[in-house]
Amino acid sequence: MECAIAGKLLSASTSRLWNPRKLVLRRNKRLKAHNLCSSEFTIKAQTHHSSDVGIAKPRNFTDYDIQGFVWPSPTDEIPFWKKGFPSWDVNMELPSEQTKDSKLMHIVHVTAEMAPIAKVGGLGDVVTGLARACLSRGHTVHVMLPFYECIQKQQINDLMLITTYNSYHDGNWIPTNAYHGVVSGIPVIFIEPSCQFFKGQQVYGGSYDELEAYMFFSRACLEWMQVTGTQPDIIHVHEWQTGALPILYWDMYHYLSLKKPRIVLTIHNMEHYGECRQEQLSMCGLDGSVYATFDKAVDDRTVGHNPERLSLLKGGIVYSNAVVTVSPTYLKETLCSGWLSSTLIRNHDKYFGIVNGIDTTMWNPSTDVFLPSNFDVQNSEGKKLCKYYVQRGLGLASGDHVVDATLKVPLVVCITRLVAQKGLHLITHAIKQVEELGGQMVVLGKASDHRIEREFEDLADSLNQGPSIRILLMYSEELSHLLYAAADVVLVPSMYEPCGLAQMIGMRYGAVPVVRKTGGLADTVFDMDDESNHEMENGFVFEGIDEASLNCALDRAFAFYRNKPREWNSLVKKVMKMDNSWNKTAGKYIEIYESVLVS
Ligand code: ADP
């Protein structure tokens, strides 16, 4: 049986890789993305499905007629991750089987990032994932987000202007619009000031003062609640950008009309603490000098300096009803080191560590629209196709395409912001080590610092023409999905990592994690050779920040992959089955919300 595809022939056995049942639902999206001929393929694939009955076992990927598939190539005019993917709308896909909570609340997230429309790193994923988890538990949830100019409006459903009002900034009342729209099933209020704030082609780094812009945003969210009479149970703020909100709430809006809300702050990364001068804080209408005390918002390290500095994050910690950070180990680390530790110790009764989850609808290899073939624990042949697809597309498959040999080469991926926190020296070392060990490695990374960018550009120039390393310096959501699906190993060698999502997403897509033991990585990855913890073991862990420590973990991972293929396959299945979803941890947030509610 044969199916015509883009003028070529696809054998019946190849089409079995493409689950025909899913094809019926998703064919148009996927076929468009991979330039396949829709109608012909669909009809024959369905025909094939009906005659599939009785076939005992799927054959190996290497048995399939790879000539018949439209494989990508590095010389393609449009790179394979930029093909016309469908815009993926998960609106309808809130997990409906979730049991509803008995006490239902109204929760408003105030945030600088939200996936996928304004995502730079994990903050965006976490806000969207947690909001969706709480919605599916029956709560009313809104996200409030700056209306960045770079947001693609076609990704927002039912966008409409709902309120025109003024919000204060530096002696002026700025005309401001609030829009309502739906993103990934979540109602979102977009705040759009009529000044230059939030203009530019990126979420961060526009040509306006970020500190002032986010202080404006923090007040504009409260002002919007006041003018519309919105009194949520919980205002959940995130990071330094919204650190002024708890102060503004308790020292200003609570004396005006907002009485009911209680404030929860999540700190995703303590490195950024919102350094601010007194007169800058005054721009949002507070008297900045009032907050320059040890027990309020002064940056402890600057006491006695001229001028002293304030920290929006510290003010947020002091003024919030509860403070959460994103893993229990990071909580311990932050109580022991860093200048904020004394503030956190003083506030330890309201300080909690909750490990992040991942949104398993958005990160799901069995439905992911960016993949050329879907897969799951029961049927992992599709993962091989994804690996070979990426290898072909990036020129990592040899010219004569000996599929079996190509697939046997371990493929390591590292998907990250290129900043010091992420262990840049270990990433560059891993590139050399993986090459030496005969593996392949793909780095997908974006640097905001020009020096780091140049360093990685030089590396890319010298290695990207070779047979085993690809360094891709950009942000691409689509490519990240393809790489997680293709990977045998996901590398996260961070110097510190509050939680880390890459290792959890990687596991869901069948990539075994190799990580440094720090923060949330220590809470989610457990070493294969740890005799005391066989049940939890799921990856390869190292502790030192030196190259030898990393080598040791990589060597063990490669030896396991090569010498124990059956055990490796079991490990892949085990990591895919692990539950790192928000279902597991959203309940802990709900408990904290309930504990601060006004009864
Ligand atoms: P952080 O929040 O410190 O950036 P996390 O591991 O918590 O780190 O979250 C990173 C998120 O951003 C993951 O979803 C990861 O896949 C994604 N990501 C990081 N860099 C890139 C990139 N260059 N292209 C696409 N996605 C990226």
XYZ file of C-alpha atoms and ligand atoms in Angstrom:
626
model
C 0.000 0.000 0.000
C 1.391 3.380 -0.896
C 0.454 6.967 -0.167
C 1.419 9.790 -2.463
C 3.190 12.545 -0.605
C 4.448 15.686 -2.230
C 5.129 13.784 -5.435
C 7.008 11.025 -3.655
C 5.912 7.643 -2.429
C 5.427 6.808 1.195
C 5.270 3.149 2.006
C 2.445 1.824 4.137
C 4.818 0.933 6.911
C 6.131 4.484 7.079
C 2.660 5.830 7.409
C 2.213 3.677 10.489
C 4.618 5.989 12.262
C 1.976 8.627 11.846
C -0.812 7.395 14.051
C -3.736 7.442 11.603
C -6.307 8.079 14.294
C -4.589 11.265 15.340
C -4.048 12.122 11.729
C -7.755 12.372 11.127
C -7.964 15.110 13.746
C -4.722 16.851 13.122
C -3.887 16.195 9.510
C -4.386 19.651 8.159
C -2.237 21.302 10.762
C 0.575 18.817 10.515
C 0.572 18.236 6.802
C 0.736 21.966 6.279
C 3.677 22.157 8.609
C 5.633 19.461 6.865
C 4.601 20.308 3.305
C 2.767 17.098 2.754
C -0.101 16.614 0.370
C -3.169 16.637 2.553
C -6.082 14.897 0.885
C -4.222 12.051 -0.805
C -2.337 11.205 2.345
C -5.337 11.370 4.609
C -7.489 9.080 2.553
C -4.827 6.477 2.119
C -3.661 6.700 5.681
C -7.165 6.047 6.863
C -7.486 3.144 4.451
C -4.258 1.860 5.809
C -5.580 2.142 9.329
C -8.528 -0.090 8.636
C -6.301 -2.775 7.169
C -3.795 -2.360 9.975
C -5.847 -4.639 12.210
C -4.104 -7.876 12.912
C -0.568 -6.626 12.462
C 1.123 -8.045 15.497
C 3.935 -5.605 16.262
C 5.197 -2.387 14.807
C 8.459 -2.824 12.998
C 11.574 -0.895 13.897
C 12.031 2.618 12.649
C 14.975 1.471 10.543
C 12.721 -0.886 8.565
C 10.705 1.985 7.204
C 11.196 3.361 3.777
C 12.992 6.538 4.733
C 13.373 7.536 1.095
C 9.678 8.211 0.858
C 9.560 10.772 3.662
C 10.095 14.472 3.038
C 13.132 15.028 5.237
C 14.443 18.469 6.051
C 17.941 19.528 5.128
C 20.276 22.309 6.276
C 20.090 23.740 2.757
C 16.303 24.185 2.869
C 15.321 27.734 2.099
C 13.042 27.748 5.151
C 14.594 25.959 8.141
C 12.487 23.037 9.303
C 11.528 24.740 12.581
C 10.133 27.758 10.749
C 7.744 25.936 8.460
C 4.120 27.007 8.621
C 3.127 25.457 11.924
C -0.447 25.936 13.010
C -0.979 28.472 15.742
C -1.615 26.108 18.576
C -4.670 26.941 20.562
C -5.005 24.946 23.739
C -8.094 26.892 24.759
C -10.305 23.872 24.685
C -7.862 21.655 26.422
C -8.118 22.445 30.105
C -8.010 19.059 31.798
C -11.719 18.623 32.574
C -11.297 15.453 34.627
C -9.601 17.465 37.387
C -11.544 17.369 40.651
C -12.830 20.798 41.636
C -11.689 22.381 44.893
C -14.322 22.928 47.573
C -13.417 26.529 48.407
C -13.287 28.485 45.161
C -11.317 31.726 44.886
C -10.669 34.555 42.476
C -6.917 34.688 41.760
C -5.254 37.445 39.734
C -1.654 36.961 38.576
C 0.270 40.169 37.965
C 3.323 39.320 35.888
C 5.901 40.549 33.378
C 5.803 37.263 31.389
C 3.236 34.789 30.179
C 3.777 31.819 27.817
C 3.499 31.649 24.899
C 2.762 35.279 23.999
C 5.353 36.997 26.199
C 7.808 34.322 27.284
C 11.499 34.818 27.887
C 12.174 31.960 30.289
C 10.534 29.788 32.910
C 8.506 32.621 34.507
C 6.215 32.686 31.468
C 5.705 28.911 31.556
C 5.006 28.913 35.282
C 2.389 31.669 35.200
C 0.499 30.016 32.348
C 0.805 26.506 33.786
C -0.260 27.466 37.312
C -3.117 29.649 36.057
C -4.430 26.802 33.874
C -4.097 24.306 36.733
C -6.124 26.572 39.060
C -8.751 27.207 36.362
C -9.209 23.490 35.908
C -9.674 23.109 39.685
C -12.662 25.449 39.392
C -11.145 28.779 40.477
C -11.654 32.077 38.670
C -8.271 33.170 37.353
C -7.038 36.241 35.497
C -3.568 37.186 34.368
C -2.613 40.882 34.173
C 0.208 41.555 31.716
C 1.759 44.663 30.143
C 0.515 44.994 26.576
C 3.989 44.728 25.073
C 4.165 46.017 21.525
C 5.892 42.758 20.513
C 2.907 40.573 21.489
C 1.398 38.977 18.387
C -2.254 39.891 18.575
C -3.394 36.921 16.495
C -2.339 34.697 19.404
C -5.001 36.342 21.584
C -8.627 35.248 21.316
C -11.563 37.636 21.667
C -9.367 40.676 22.257
C -11.345 43.789 23.153
C -10.890 47.135 24.858
C -12.676 47.027 28.204
C -11.563 50.052 30.231
C -10.042 53.445 29.551
C -8.684 55.066 32.686
C -5.766 57.067 34.063
C -2.972 55.743 36.202
C -0.362 57.726 38.084
C 3.289 58.085 37.157
C 5.779 60.715 38.271
C 3.357 63.569 38.814
C 1.103 62.769 35.862
C -1.994 60.698 35.299
C -1.264 58.603 32.200
C -4.227 57.675 29.984
C -4.262 53.886 29.953
C -6.233 51.204 28.136
C -7.119 47.812 29.555
C -7.958 45.064 27.060
C -9.433 41.661 27.722
C -8.467 38.575 25.738
C -8.034 34.835 26.144
C -4.662 33.092 25.864
C -4.313 29.328 26.249
C -7.716 29.249 27.882
C -6.816 31.932 30.442
C -8.605 35.314 30.618
C -5.933 38.017 30.396
C -6.134 41.756 31.126
C -3.572 43.660 29.047
C -2.456 47.044 30.405
C -1.469 49.546 27.726
C -0.225 52.978 28.839
C -0.230 55.810 26.326
C 3.471 56.552 26.971
C 6.563 54.802 25.598
C 6.532 51.986 28.200
C 6.512 48.425 26.764
C 7.287 49.546 23.215
C 9.893 47.597 21.239
C 10.464 44.311 19.508
C 11.205 42.285 22.633
C 9.682 41.717 26.037
C 12.740 43.140 27.809
C 15.350 45.639 26.695
C 13.155 48.290 25.094
C 14.346 51.890 25.028
C 12.469 52.918 28.167
C 13.330 52.685 31.858
C 12.270 49.179 32.897
C 12.127 49.931 36.605
C 9.800 52.879 36.034
C 7.702 50.916 33.538
C 7.087 48.001 35.911
C 6.354 50.301 38.849
C 3.833 52.047 36.614
C 2.389 48.632 35.647
C 2.131 47.536 39.308
C 0.152 50.620 40.218
C -1.910 50.521 36.991
C -3.099 46.987 37.887
C -4.305 48.126 41.326
C -5.802 51.272 39.833
C -7.700 49.134 37.311
C -9.054 46.952 40.133
C -10.140 50.089 41.946
C -11.882 51.782 39.007
C -13.647 48.562 37.997
C -14.499 47.468 41.541
C -12.606 44.201 41.117
C -11.698 42.641 44.472
C -10.000 39.288 43.936
C -9.257 37.016 46.867
C -5.621 36.704 45.893
C -3.290 38.962 43.948
C -0.351 36.760 42.988
C 2.697 38.806 41.997
C 5.914 37.508 40.469
C 9.547 38.651 40.634
C 11.010 42.109 41.301
C 9.015 43.671 38.471
C 5.842 43.510 40.548
C 7.536 43.975 43.953
C 6.096 47.487 44.328
C 2.540 46.140 44.168
C 2.371 44.683 47.708
C 3.715 47.984 49.078
C 1.260 50.039 47.026
C -1.556 47.743 48.075
C -0.997 47.880 51.830
C 0.107 51.499 52.059
C -2.250 53.072 49.542
C -5.018 51.053 47.862
C -6.050 49.179 50.983
C -6.799 52.608 52.526
C -8.782 53.509 49.414
C -11.265 50.897 48.220
C -9.424 47.563 47.929
C -10.058 45.637 51.140
C -10.417 41.994 50.289
C -7.332 40.872 48.363
C -4.339 39.222 50.007
C -0.957 39.192 48.311
C 1.239 36.201 47.421
C 4.677 36.756 45.892
C 6.584 34.091 43.984
C 10.324 34.597 43.609
C 11.533 32.719 40.548
C 15.107 33.961 40.716
C 16.707 35.966 43.491
C 19.488 37.292 41.282
C 17.303 40.168 40.136
C 16.100 42.248 43.064
C 14.858 45.482 41.492
C 17.460 47.973 42.643
C 15.784 51.334 43.040
C 16.502 54.786 44.480
C 14.116 56.484 46.918
C 13.130 59.100 44.349
C 12.395 56.375 41.807
C 10.031 54.640 44.208
C 8.387 58.021 44.768
C 7.481 58.075 41.054
C 4.682 55.601 41.681
C 3.151 57.894 44.302
C 4.685 56.487 47.482
C 7.085 58.475 49.647
C 10.315 56.611 48.829
C 12.118 57.862 51.946
C 9.682 55.996 54.190
C 10.897 52.680 52.815
C 14.622 53.231 53.342
C 14.708 51.230 56.557
C 16.119 47.836 57.385
C 12.673 46.356 58.120
C 11.116 47.720 54.902
C 12.899 47.940 51.567
C 16.465 49.151 51.985
C 19.118 47.045 50.252
C 21.001 45.917 53.379
C 24.365 46.117 51.612
C 23.989 49.825 50.947
C 23.145 50.968 54.478
C 25.396 53.962 55.292
C 26.275 54.495 51.611
C 25.365 57.672 49.830
C 22.874 57.162 48.345
C 21.376 54.075 49.912
C 19.417 51.853 47.573
C 16.062 50.195 47.892
C 15.063 46.785 46.555
C 11.599 46.212 45.122
C 12.005 42.482 45.723
C 12.786 43.018 49.400
C 9.808 45.372 49.727
C 7.673 42.699 48.047
C 8.861 40.074 50.536
C 8.158 42.288 53.530
C 4.722 43.452 52.347
C 3.304 40.165 50.931
C 1.129 37.856 53.008
C 3.021 34.818 51.749
C 6.220 34.375 49.779
C 6.942 31.306 47.671
C 10.076 30.264 45.904
C 10.184 27.606 43.270
C 11.771 24.603 44.983
C 12.477 23.426 48.537
C 16.230 23.212 47.910
C 16.374 26.762 46.514
C 14.461 27.876 49.603
C 17.168 26.373 51.814
C 19.931 27.862 49.664
C 18.402 31.339 49.833
C 18.087 31.161 53.609
C 21.797 30.365 53.860
C 23.389 32.743 51.376
C 22.828 35.999 49.535
C 22.086 39.422 51.006
C 18.327 38.759 51.081
C 18.816 35.808 53.452
C 18.418 37.946 56.588
C 15.115 39.316 55.267
C 13.954 35.799 54.393
C 14.976 34.467 57.798
C 13.020 37.262 59.499
C 10.036 36.307 57.349
C 10.539 32.545 57.377
C 7.080 31.859 58.848
C 5.486 32.974 55.601
C 8.213 31.650 53.245
C 7.539 28.391 51.324
C 9.298 26.290 48.673
C 7.054 24.733 46.027
C 8.585 22.988 43.070
C 7.254 24.221 39.717
C 5.231 21.957 37.493
C 5.023 21.747 33.727
C 1.813 22.092 31.759
C 1.393 18.581 30.421
C -1.127 19.667 27.787
C 1.230 22.215 26.296
C 4.218 19.912 26.697
C 2.839 16.622 25.411
C 4.814 14.506 22.920
C 1.690 12.563 21.975
C -0.126 15.668 20.680
C 2.634 18.236 20.085
C 1.903 19.959 16.767
C 5.536 20.895 16.206
C 6.743 17.289 15.948
C 6.921 15.355 12.681
C 5.727 12.302 14.576
C 4.091 11.965 17.953
C 4.993 9.405 20.558
C 4.291 8.286 24.082
C 5.525 5.738 26.598
C 3.741 2.859 24.870
C 4.858 3.776 21.396
C 8.227 5.453 21.272
C 9.031 4.800 17.599
C 7.967 8.373 16.873
C 10.803 9.632 19.064
C 13.295 7.950 16.752
C 11.694 9.663 13.809
C 11.964 13.016 15.603
C 15.633 12.355 16.321
C 16.440 11.415 12.760
C 14.357 14.334 11.469
C 16.375 16.804 13.566
C 19.652 15.085 12.653
C 18.797 15.373 8.963
C 17.552 18.926 9.288
C 20.692 20.114 11.072
C 23.090 18.132 8.868
C 24.016 15.755 11.675
C 23.236 12.681 9.592
C 26.022 11.455 7.350
C 25.673 11.931 3.596
C 24.726 8.352 2.838
C 22.242 8.300 5.698
C 22.876 5.020 7.405
C 19.835 5.463 9.577
C 20.608 2.861 12.169
C 24.137 4.132 12.749
C 22.948 7.744 12.892
C 20.254 6.933 15.409
C 22.757 5.118 17.616
C 24.808 8.282 18.152
C 23.749 9.792 21.489
C 22.237 13.236 20.986
C 22.606 15.788 23.801
C 20.604 19.020 23.830
C 20.980 22.134 25.960
C 18.154 24.679 25.660
C 18.788 27.753 27.710
C 19.213 31.462 28.158
C 22.950 32.038 27.782
C 23.692 33.751 31.098
C 26.341 33.017 33.748
C 23.778 31.291 35.975
C 23.395 28.520 33.417
C 27.038 27.368 33.710
C 28.402 28.786 30.454
C 31.891 27.339 30.972
C 30.352 23.905 31.511
C 28.188 24.238 28.414
C 31.223 25.060 26.266
C 33.156 22.269 27.915
C 30.318 19.796 27.333
C 30.444 20.614 23.633
C 34.065 19.434 23.494
C 33.464 16.458 25.741
C 30.440 15.211 23.802
C 32.413 15.473 20.559
C 35.284 13.566 22.113
C 32.911 10.859 23.323
C 31.568 10.459 19.787
C 28.174 11.986 20.485
C 26.268 14.893 18.992
C 25.193 18.065 20.747
C 22.799 20.881 19.912
C 22.763 24.095 21.931
C 19.715 26.306 21.487
C 20.502 29.478 23.370
C 19.904 33.175 23.443
C 22.317 35.645 25.003
C 21.341 39.137 26.027
C 24.949 40.114 26.765
C 26.965 41.019 23.644
C 30.216 39.563 24.923
C 28.601 36.189 25.592
C 26.825 36.326 22.264
C 30.118 36.920 20.430
C 31.824 34.094 22.310
C 29.130 31.633 21.271
C 29.040 33.021 17.726
C 32.760 32.281 17.444
C 32.162 28.758 18.711
C 29.302 28.302 16.255
C 31.481 29.538 13.383
C 34.181 27.031 14.177
C 31.964 24.015 14.959
C 28.714 24.279 13.022
C 30.233 23.033 9.763
C 31.492 19.861 11.465
C 29.651 16.558 11.821
C 28.528 16.628 15.430
C 27.896 20.036 17.018
C 25.276 22.660 16.268
C 25.066 25.936 18.197
C 21.898 27.837 17.353
C 21.807 31.309 18.823
C 18.171 32.313 18.925
C 14.927 31.877 20.767
C 12.591 29.405 19.076
C 9.687 27.763 20.842
C 9.104 25.415 17.902
C 12.709 24.269 17.702
C 12.814 23.735 21.456
C 9.918 21.254 21.175
C 11.643 19.454 18.291
C 14.923 19.256 20.194
C 13.416 17.923 23.414
C 11.680 15.250 21.318
C 14.865 14.364 19.450
C 17.194 14.290 22.457
C 18.628 11.299 24.247
C 20.077 13.542 26.923
C 19.058 16.984 28.169
C 21.938 18.846 29.817
C 21.371 21.438 32.578
C 24.758 22.304 34.163
C 23.594 25.418 36.048
C 25.683 27.149 38.701
C 22.423 27.706 40.534
C 18.897 26.895 39.406
C 15.857 27.995 41.413
C 13.756 25.246 39.826
C 14.554 24.583 36.174
C 11.975 23.453 33.664
C 14.262 22.116 30.922
C 15.024 18.904 32.836
C 11.305 18.276 33.466
C 10.248 19.027 29.896
C 13.141 16.924 28.606
C 12.022 13.952 30.715
C 8.454 14.231 29.461
C 9.858 13.957 25.931
C 12.051 10.930 26.785
C 15.382 12.721 27.258
C 17.460 11.607 30.239
C 18.687 14.562 32.348
C 22.334 15.254 33.147
C 22.292 18.046 35.709
C 24.285 19.816 38.378
C 22.976 19.210 41.886
C 21.577 22.599 42.810
C 18.169 24.152 43.583
C 15.239 22.528 41.840
C 17.536 20.269 39.829
C 18.409 18.545 43.124
C 14.691 18.153 43.861
C 13.761 16.617 40.508
C 16.756 14.600 39.260
C 18.248 11.689 41.208
C 21.450 9.936 40.265
C 21.407 6.493 38.677
C 24.321 5.384 40.808
C 22.908 6.511 44.125
C 22.584 3.174 45.910
C 20.381 4.653 48.609
C 17.697 5.882 46.233
C 17.027 3.301 43.506
C 13.347 4.054 43.330
C 13.808 7.717 42.427
C 16.858 7.419 40.146
C 16.195 9.072 36.816
C 19.356 10.730 35.521
C 22.988 11.640 36.027
C 23.939 14.215 38.621
C 27.214 15.991 39.416
C 28.051 18.400 42.210
C 31.248 20.318 41.417
C 31.424 23.376 39.212
C 34.563 22.071 37.505
C 34.909 20.343 34.171
C 35.987 17.019 35.682
C 32.719 16.746 37.619
C 30.714 17.303 34.447
C 32.895 14.804 32.535
C 32.182 12.155 35.105
C 28.394 12.516 34.721
C 28.531 12.674 30.920
C 30.861 9.670 30.735
C 28.498 7.643 32.912
C 25.500 8.664 30.814
C 27.235 7.762 27.546
C 28.479 4.414 28.920
C 24.966 3.568 30.106
C 23.474 4.527 26.748
C 25.984 2.463 24.794
C 26.519 -0.552 27.024
C 23.052 -1.063 28.425
C 20.577 -0.246 25.636
C 17.719 -2.173 27.232
C 18.198 -0.504 30.590
C 18.468 2.862 28.805
C 15.125 2.230 27.110
C 13.574 1.402 30.469
C 15.036 4.611 31.875
C 13.552 6.593 28.975
C 10.139 5.085 29.716
C 10.551 5.789 33.414
C 11.367 9.474 32.916
C 8.484 9.870 30.458
C 6.075 8.456 33.041
C 7.211 10.745 35.866
C 4.570 13.167 37.031
C 6.097 16.633 37.088
C 2.780 18.235 36.219
C 1.026 21.102 37.961
C -1.584 18.563 39.100
C 0.994 17.507 41.641
C 1.961 20.922 42.972
C -0.832 23.421 42.219
C -2.613 22.109 45.332
C 0.243 23.424 47.470
C -0.327 26.929 46.083
C -4.049 26.575 46.791
C -3.231 25.693 50.427
C -1.127 28.840 50.706
C -3.834 30.983 49.104
C -6.362 29.561 51.581
C -4.052 30.167 54.537
C -3.896 33.928 53.841
C -7.536 34.443 52.848
C -9.710 36.719 54.882
C -12.245 34.336 56.391
P 14.920 30.175 33.193
O 13.570 30.558 33.695
O 16.026 30.502 34.139
O 15.204 30.659 31.822
P 13.846 27.444 33.184
O 14.519 26.126 32.970
O 13.022 27.596 34.404
O 14.969 28.564 33.099
O 12.857 27.749 31.951
C 13.359 27.939 30.671
C 12.204 27.858 29.676
O 12.561 28.634 28.531
C 11.966 26.451 29.164
O 10.622 26.343 28.711
C 12.923 26.371 27.962
O 12.530 25.391 27.032
C 12.770 27.768 27.399
N 13.932 28.277 26.656
C 15.115 28.697 27.158
N 15.913 29.121 26.161
C 15.230 28.958 25.008
C 15.523 29.210 23.626
N 16.669 29.708 23.252
N 14.554 28.928 22.719
C 13.367 28.407 23.119
N 13.035 28.147 24.384
C 13.953 28.421 25.320
